Amino acid sequence: MSDNLFLFENILNAIGYYICVYDKYGCIKYCNKAFKNAYLHGSDTFSGKHFSKIKSREYQNITGIPNILITHSKSSVQKKVENNGTFYIDTSPCFNNDGSIDYIVETIASPFKAPVLPLKEDVPNTPATDIFLGDVKMKGILETINRISKFDSTILITGESGTGKSMLANFIHSKSKRCNMPFVTINCAAIPENLIESELFGYVPGAFTGASPKGKKGLVEIADKGTLFLDEVGLLPQNCQAKFLQLIQEKIYTPIGAVKPKTTDIRIISATNLNLKKEISENKFREDLYYRLRVIEFYMPPLSERPDAIDPLIDYFLCQYNRMYSINKSLSPKAREILHSYTYKGNIRELQYIIERLIVTSAENQIMASDMPNLAETEPTPQNNSIENMDFETAVENYEKEILLKYFAKYKSTYKIAAALGITQSKVSRLMRKYQIN
């Protein structure tokens, strides 16, 4: 060891902070003695160890590595650990000239060394909204989002099913001045046409037969001061389109059965996988509404055009399902290589299902190439039905229902299901109504 390197290591060991350096996949390249003694039990066999395999529960609760692998952005947070005090965690990616991550440095100040700062609430697990970050193809979109973050312009997100449109919408909200206010989603494809108006605008007591005597708040009112996201907006019924246009232009709406309109302050984001210009030409969608919805338009490319997104997505879903199932599994380089070779016709959603399948079915903690399924057969096949006669959306719906049934059997609560799946409680409720799960 050279004198300079020896001096450098002595300095890092003398600092007293827990310091660990990871590669771009989250595997340890170096750690100082404080980190080794605190979280690796003094072991010298740490090189190449994936962060998710560090057995310390305290470390897994405070590390920022999962976040960095997804966001590719520096993170500095303060977290309170029960019975152990408050930790300050600084996690910083270091980049190559091409913008890719070279390595990640994490510094953890123990309760005795943490700087005195106003205590922040613990940062929640990385939301699904961030999983496309670090994707070179998305760089221009993310730069535009940063530029428009102070404005409330309507945004239309287009692209194939499963490309991450709802995730991008959530990310846009998180970067806006409304980030601390509600983000409310309505899937126009998941709600019967005769119910969408009451879901959006609510109704007053006695508005129609069977209406609640207390009336009902609509999602527009619930989203007040925040963001309303209309997923599959191309399927918005025509009888609602004029009312929604008024909402965008005048910031007013009228609940069903009401005499006086209400005002609201919301930001509108919408998404569709349909060609809205074609829908307009067929008189299925209002042209004036289309132009009001797309003041800014983002196109989400299919995953097959975004190879740089594969590794961040794999790492995110590995972390998500490891936490969900309380296990610590990792991918062998060969298994990861196989995942890179697939085209993902179902985009991000298909990759997510593959990772969950591997997490659940692999026998060992490291997922090997031999564990990989025949990727041409990864779409779920329902009983008594032929995959050959099923389109992708139908296959996804069947798997979606299967997942909801499994989580409902385990948690019995839409709140707990939403927390486990990383989606909103309202989305869980709507999906359960859609699939008649009760």
CSV table of N, CA and C in Angstrom, one decimal, residues 259-365:
chain,number,residue,atom,x,y,z
A,259,VAL,N,-77.1,22.9,-7.1
A,259,VAL,CA,-77.6,24.1,-7.9
A,259,VAL,C,-76.5,25.1,-8.1
A,260,LYS,N,-75.6,25.3,-7.1
A,260,LYS,CA,-74.5,26.2,-7.3
A,260,LYS,C,-73.2,25.5,-7.6
A,261,PRO,N,-72.4,26.0,-8.4
A,261,PRO,CA,-71.1,25.4,-8.7
A,261,PRO,C,-70.1,25.7,-7.5
A,262,LYS,N,-69.1,24.8,-7.5
A,262,LYS,CA,-68.0,25.0,-6.5
A,262,LYS,C,-66.7,25.4,-7.2
A,263,THR,N,-65.9,26.1,-6.5
A,263,THR,CA,-64.6,26.4,-7.1
A,263,THR,C,-63.5,25.4,-6.5
A,264,THR,N,-62.5,25.3,-7.3
A,264,THR,CA,-61.4,24.4,-6.8
A,264,THR,C,-60.1,24.9,-7.3
A,265,ASP,N,-59.0,24.5,-6.7
A,265,ASP,CA,-57.7,24.9,-7.1
A,265,ASP,C,-56.8,23.6,-7.3
A,266,ILE,N,-56.9,23.1,-8.5
A,266,ILE,CA,-56.1,21.8,-8.7
A,266,ILE,C,-55.3,21.9,-10.0
A,267,ARG,N,-54.3,21.1,-10.0
A,267,ARG,CA,-53.5,20.9,-11.2
A,267,ARG,C,-53.9,19.6,-11.9
A,268,ILE,N,-54.0,19.7,-13.2
A,268,ILE,CA,-54.5,18.5,-14.0
A,268,ILE,C,-53.4,17.9,-14.7
A,269,ILE,N,-53.2,16.6,-14.5
A,269,ILE,CA,-52.3,15.8,-15.3
A,269,ILE,C,-53.1,14.6,-15.9
A,270,SER,N,-52.9,14.2,-17.1
A,270,SER,CA,-53.7,13.1,-17.7
A,270,SER,C,-52.7,12.2,-18.5
A,271,ALA,N,-53.2,11.0,-18.7
A,271,ALA,CA,-52.4,10.1,-19.5
A,271,ALA,C,-53.2,9.2,-20.4
A,272,THR,N,-52.7,8.7,-21.5
A,272,THR,CA,-53.5,7.8,-22.3
A,272,THR,C,-52.5,7.0,-23.2
A,273,ASN,N,-52.9,5.8,-23.6
A,273,ASN,CA,-52.2,5.0,-24.5
A,273,ASN,C,-52.9,5.0,-25.9
A,274,LEU,N,-54.0,5.8,-26.0
A,274,LEU,CA,-54.8,5.9,-27.2
A,274,LEU,C,-54.2,7.1,-28.1
A,275,ASN,N,-54.5,7.0,-29.4
A,275,ASN,CA,-54.2,8.1,-30.3
A,275,ASN,C,-55.4,9.1,-30.2
A,276,LEU,N,-55.2,10.2,-29.4
A,276,LEU,CA,-56.4,11.1,-29.2
A,276,LEU,C,-56.8,11.8,-30.5
A,277,LYS,N,-55.8,12.0,-31.4
A,277,LYS,CA,-56.2,12.7,-32.6
A,277,LYS,C,-57.2,11.8,-33.4
A,278,LYS,N,-56.9,10.5,-33.4
A,278,LYS,CA,-57.8,9.5,-34.1
A,278,LYS,C,-59.1,9.5,-33.4
A,279,GLU,N,-59.1,9.5,-32.0
A,279,GLU,CA,-60.4,9.6,-31.3
A,279,GLU,C,-61.2,10.8,-31.6
A,280,ILE,N,-60.5,11.9,-31.8
A,280,ILE,CA,-61.2,13.2,-32.2
A,280,ILE,C,-61.8,13.0,-33.6
A,281,SER,N,-61.1,12.4,-34.5
A,281,SER,CA,-61.6,12.3,-35.9
A,281,SER,C,-62.8,11.4,-35.9
A,282,GLU,N,-62.9,10.5,-34.9
A,282,GLU,CA,-64.1,9.6,-34.9
A,282,GLU,C,-65.2,10.1,-33.9
A,283,ASN,N,-65.0,11.4,-33.5
A,283,ASN,CA,-66.0,12.1,-32.6
A,283,ASN,C,-66.1,11.4,-31.3
A,284,LYS,N,-65.1,10.8,-30.8
A,284,LYS,CA,-65.1,10.1,-29.5
A,284,LYS,C,-64.5,11.0,-28.4
A,285,PHE,N,-63.7,12.0,-28.8
A,285,PHE,CA,-63.1,12.9,-27.9
A,285,PHE,C,-63.1,14.3,-28.4
A,286,ARG,N,-63.4,15.3,-27.4
A,286,ARG,CA,-63.5,16.7,-27.8
A,286,ARG,C,-62.1,17.3,-28.2
A,287,GLU,N,-62.1,18.0,-29.3
A,287,GLU,CA,-60.9,18.6,-29.7
A,287,GLU,C,-60.4,19.7,-28.8
A,288,ASP,N,-61.4,20.5,-28.3
A,288,ASP,CA,-61.1,21.6,-27.4
A,288,ASP,C,-60.5,21.1,-26.1
A,289,LEU,N,-61.0,20.0,-25.6
A,289,LEU,CA,-60.5,19.4,-24.4
A,289,LEU,C,-59.1,18.9,-24.6
A,290,TYR,N,-58.9,18.3,-25.7
A,290,TYR,CA,-57.5,17.7,-26.1
A,290,TYR,C,-56.5,18.8,-26.0
A,291,TYR,N,-56.8,20.0,-26.6
A,291,TYR,CA,-55.8,21.1,-26.5
A,291,TYR,C,-55.6,21.7,-25.2
A,292,ARG,N,-56.6,21.6,-24.4
A,292,ARG,CA,-56.5,22.1,-23.0
A,292,ARG,C,-55.7,21.2,-22.1
A,293,LEU,N,-55.8,19.9,-22.4
A,293,LEU,CA,-55.1,18.9,-21.6
A,293,LEU,C,-53.6,18.8,-22.0
A,294,ARG,N,-53.2,19.2,-23.2
A,294,ARG,CA,-51.9,19.0,-23.6
A,294,ARG,C,-51.1,20.3,-23.8
A,295,VAL,N,-51.2,21.2,-22.8
A,295,VAL,CA,-50.4,22.4,-22.9
A,295,VAL,C,-48.9,22.0,-22.9
A,296,ILE,N,-48.6,21.0,-22.1
A,296,ILE,CA,-47.3,20.3,-22.2
A,296,ILE,C,-47.6,18.8,-22.4
A,297,GLU,N,-46.8,18.2,-23.3
A,297,GLU,CA,-47.0,16.8,-23.6
A,297,GLU,C,-45.7,16.1,-23.5
A,298,PHE,N,-45.8,14.9,-22.8
A,298,PHE,CA,-44.6,14.0,-22.7
A,298,PHE,C,-44.9,12.7,-23.3
A,299,TYR,N,-44.0,12.2,-24.1
A,299,TYR,CA,-44.2,10.8,-24.6
A,299,TYR,C,-43.2,9.9,-23.9
A,300,MET,N,-43.8,8.8,-23.4
A,300,MET,CA,-43.0,7.8,-22.6
A,300,MET,C,-42.6,6.7,-23.6
A,301,PRO,N,-41.4,6.6,-24.0
A,301,PRO,CA,-40.9,5.5,-25.0
A,301,PRO,C,-41.1,4.2,-24.4
A,302,PRO,N,-41.3,3.1,-25.2
A,302,PRO,CA,-41.3,1.8,-24.7
A,302,PRO,C,-40.0,1.4,-24.1
A,303,LEU,N,-40.0,0.4,-23.2
A,303,LEU,CA,-38.8,0.0,-22.5
A,303,LEU,C,-37.8,-0.6,-23.4
A,304,SER,N,-38.2,-1.1,-24.6
A,304,SER,CA,-37.3,-1.6,-25.5
A,304,SER,C,-36.3,-0.6,-26.1
A,305,GLU,N,-36.8,0.7,-26.0
A,305,GLU,CA,-35.9,1.8,-26.5
A,305,GLU,C,-35.2,2.5,-25.3
A,306,ARG,N,-35.2,1.9,-24.1
A,306,ARG,CA,-34.6,2.5,-23.0
A,306,ARG,C,-33.7,1.5,-22.2
A,307,PRO,N,-32.7,1.0,-22.9
A,307,PRO,CA,-31.8,0.0,-22.2
A,307,PRO,C,-31.2,0.5,-20.9
A,308,ASP,N,-30.9,1.8,-20.8
A,308,ASP,CA,-30.3,2.4,-19.6
A,308,ASP,C,-31.3,2.3,-18.4
A,309,ALA,N,-32.5,2.1,-18.7
A,309,ALA,CA,-33.5,2.0,-17.6
A,309,ALA,C,-33.5,0.6,-16.9
A,310,ILE,N,-33.0,-0.4,-17.6
A,310,ILE,CA,-33.2,-1.8,-17.1
A,310,ILE,C,-32.6,-2.0,-15.7
A,311,ASP,N,-31.3,-1.6,-15.6
A,311,ASP,CA,-30.6,-1.8,-14.3
A,311,ASP,C,-31.3,-1.1,-13.1
A,312,PRO,N,-31.6,0.2,-13.3
A,312,PRO,CA,-32.3,0.9,-12.2
A,312,PRO,C,-33.7,0.2,-11.8
A,313,LEU,N,-34.4,-0.2,-12.9
A,313,LEU,CA,-35.7,-0.9,-12.6
A,313,LEU,C,-35.5,-2.2,-11.9
A,314,ILE,N,-34.5,-3.0,-12.4
A,314,ILE,CA,-34.2,-4.3,-11.7
A,314,ILE,C,-33.9,-4.1,-10.2
A,315,ASP,N,-33.0,-3.1,-10.0
A,315,ASP,CA,-32.6,-2.8,-8.6
A,315,ASP,C,-33.8,-2.3,-7.7
A,316,TYR,N,-34.6,-1.5,-8.3
A,316,TYR,CA,-35.8,-1.0,-7.6
A,316,TYR,C,-36.7,-2.1,-7.2
A,317,PHE,N,-37.1,-3.0,-8.2
A,317,PHE,CA,-38.0,-4.1,-7.9
A,317,PHE,C,-37.4,-5.1,-7.0
A,318,LEU,N,-36.1,-5.4,-7.1
A,318,LEU,CA,-35.5,-6.3,-6.2
A,318,LEU,C,-35.7,-5.8,-4.7
A,319,CYS,N,-35.4,-4.5,-4.5
A,319,CYS,CA,-35.5,-3.9,-3.2
A,319,CYS,C,-37.0,-3.9,-2.7
A,320,GLN,N,-37.9,-3.6,-3.6
A,320,GLN,CA,-39.3,-3.6,-3.3
A,320,GLN,C,-39.8,-4.9,-2.8
A,321,TYR,N,-39.5,-6.0,-3.6
A,321,TYR,CA,-40.0,-7.3,-3.2
A,321,TYR,C,-39.2,-7.9,-2.1
A,322,ASN,N,-37.9,-7.6,-2.0
A,322,ASN,CA,-37.2,-8.1,-0.8
A,322,ASN,C,-37.8,-7.6,0.5
A,323,ARG,N,-38.1,-6.3,0.5
A,323,ARG,CA,-38.8,-5.7,1.7
A,323,ARG,C,-40.2,-6.3,1.9
A,324,MET,N,-40.9,-6.4,0.8
A,324,MET,CA,-42.3,-6.9,0.9
A,324,MET,C,-42.3,-8.3,1.5
A,325,TYR,N,-41.4,-9.2,1.1
A,325,TYR,CA,-41.4,-10.6,1.6
A,325,TYR,C,-40.4,-10.8,2.7
A,326,SER,N,-39.7,-9.8,3.2
A,326,SER,CA,-38.7,-9.9,4.3
A,326,SER,C,-37.7,-10.9,4.0
A,327,ILE,N,-37.1,-10.8,2.8
A,327,ILE,CA,-36.0,-11.6,2.4
A,327,ILE,C,-34.9,-10.8,1.7
A,328,ASN,N,-33.7,-11.3,1.4
A,328,ASN,CA,-32.6,-10.6,0.8
A,328,ASN,C,-32.0,-11.4,-0.3
A,329,LYS,N,-32.6,-11.2,-1.5
A,329,LYS,CA,-32.2,-11.9,-2.7
A,329,LYS,C,-31.5,-11.0,-3.6
A,330,SER,N,-30.5,-11.5,-4.4
A,330,SER,CA,-29.8,-10.7,-5.3
A,330,SER,C,-29.7,-11.4,-6.7
A,331,LEU,N,-29.4,-10.7,-7.7
A,331,LEU,CA,-29.2,-11.3,-9.0
A,331,LEU,C,-27.8,-11.6,-9.4
A,332,SER,N,-27.5,-12.8,-9.9
A,332,SER,CA,-26.2,-13.1,-10.4
A,332,SER,C,-25.9,-12.2,-11.7
A,333,PRO,N,-24.7,-11.9,-12.0
A,333,PRO,CA,-24.4,-11.2,-13.2
A,333,PRO,C,-25.0,-11.8,-14.5
A,334,LYS,N,-25.0,-13.2,-14.5
A,334,LYS,CA,-25.5,-13.9,-15.7
A,334,LYS,C,-27.1,-13.7,-15.8
A,335,ALA,N,-27.7,-13.8,-14.6
A,335,ALA,CA,-29.2,-13.6,-14.6
A,335,ALA,C,-29.5,-12.2,-15.0
A,336,ARG,N,-28.7,-11.2,-14.5
A,336,ARG,CA,-29.0,-9.8,-14.9
A,336,ARG,C,-28.8,-9.7,-16.4
A,337,GLU,N,-27.8,-10.3,-17.0
A,337,GLU,CA,-27.5,-10.3,-18.4
A,337,GLU,C,-28.7,-10.8,-19.2
A,338,ILE,N,-29.3,-11.9,-18.7
A,338,ILE,CA,-30.4,-12.5,-19.4
A,338,ILE,C,-31.6,-11.5,-19.4
A,339,LEU,N,-31.8,-10.8,-18.3
A,339,LEU,CA,-32.9,-9.8,-18.2
A,339,LEU,C,-32.7,-8.7,-19.2
A,340,HIS,N,-31.4,-8.3,-19.4
A,340,HIS,CA,-31.1,-7.3,-20.4
A,340,HIS,C,-31.4,-7.7,-21.8
A,341,SER,N,-31.4,-9.0,-22.1
A,341,SER,CA,-31.5,-9.5,-23.4
A,341,SER,C,-33.0,-9.5,-23.9
A,342,TYR,N,-33.9,-9.3,-23.0
A,342,TYR,CA,-35.3,-9.5,-23.4
A,342,TYR,C,-35.9,-8.1,-23.9
A,343,THR,N,-37.0,-8.2,-24.7
A,343,THR,CA,-37.5,-7.0,-25.3
A,343,THR,C,-38.6,-6.3,-24.5
A,344,TYR,N,-39.3,-7.0,-23.6
A,344,TYR,CA,-40.3,-6.5,-22.7
A,344,TYR,C,-41.4,-5.8,-23.5
A,345,LYS,N,-42.2,-6.6,-24.2
A,345,LYS,CA,-43.4,-6.1,-24.9
A,345,LYS,C,-44.4,-5.4,-23.9
A,346,GLY,N,-44.4,-5.9,-22.7
A,346,GLY,CA,-45.3,-5.3,-21.7
A,346,GLY,C,-44.6,-4.2,-20.9
A,347,ASN,N,-43.4,-3.8,-21.3
A,347,ASN,CA,-42.7,-2.7,-20.7
A,347,ASN,C,-42.4,-2.8,-19.2
A,348,ILE,N,-42.4,-1.8,-18.5
A,348,ILE,CA,-42.0,-1.8,-17.1
A,348,ILE,C,-42.9,-2.8,-16.3
A,349,ARG,N,-44.2,-2.8,-16.6
A,349,ARG,CA,-45.0,-3.7,-15.8
A,349,ARG,C,-44.6,-5.2,-16.0
A,350,GLU,N,-44.2,-5.6,-17.2
A,350,GLU,CA,-43.8,-6.9,-17.4
A,350,GLU,C,-42.5,-7.3,-16.7
A,351,LEU,N,-41.5,-6.3,-16.7
A,351,LEU,CA,-40.3,-6.5,-15.9
A,351,LEU,C,-40.6,-6.7,-14.4
A,352,GLN,N,-41.5,-5.9,-13.9
A,352,GLN,CA,-41.9,-6.0,-12.5
A,352,GLN,C,-42.4,-7.4,-12.2
A,353,TYR,N,-43.3,-7.9,-13.0
A,353,TYR,CA,-43.9,-9.2,-12.8
A,353,TYR,C,-42.8,-10.3,-12.8
A,354,ILE,N,-41.8,-10.1,-13.7
A,354,ILE,CA,-40.7,-11.1,-13.8
A,354,ILE,C,-39.9,-11.1,-12.5
A,355,ILE,N,-39.5,-9.9,-12.0
A,355,ILE,CA,-38.7,-9.8,-10.8
A,355,ILE,C,-39.5,-10.4,-9.6
A,356,GLU,N,-40.7,-10.1,-9.5
A,356,GLU,CA,-41.5,-10.7,-8.4
A,356,GLU,C,-41.5,-12.3,-8.5
A,357,ARG,N,-41.7,-12.8,-9.7
A,357,ARG,CA,-41.7,-14.2,-9.9
A,357,ARG,C,-40.4,-14.8,-9.5
A,358,LEU,N,-39.3,-14.2,-9.9
A,358,LEU,CA,-37.9,-14.7,-9.5
A,358,LEU,C,-37.7,-14.7,-8.0
A,359,ILE,N,-38.1,-13.6,-7.4
A,359,ILE,CA,-38.0,-13.5,-5.9
A,359,ILE,C,-38.7,-14.6,-5.2
A,360,VAL,N,-39.9,-14.9,-5.7
A,360,VAL,CA,-40.8,-15.8,-5.0
A,360,VAL,C,-40.4,-17.3,-5.3
A,361,THR,N,-39.9,-17.6,-6.5
A,361,THR,CA,-39.7,-19.0,-6.9
A,361,THR,C,-38.3,-19.4,-6.8
A,362,SER,N,-37.3,-18.5,-6.7
A,362,SER,CA,-35.9,-19.0,-6.7
A,362,SER,C,-35.6,-19.6,-5.3
A,363,ALA,N,-34.8,-20.7,-5.3
A,363,ALA,CA,-34.5,-21.4,-4.0
A,363,ALA,C,-33.5,-20.8,-3.2
A,364,GLU,N,-32.5,-20.2,-3.8
A,364,GLU,CA,-31.3,-19.6,-3.0
A,364,GLU,C,-31.4,-18.1,-3.0
A,365,ASN,N,-30.6,-17.5,-2.1
A,365,ASN,CA,-30.6,-16.0,-2.0
A,365,ASN,C,-30.0,-15.3,-3.2
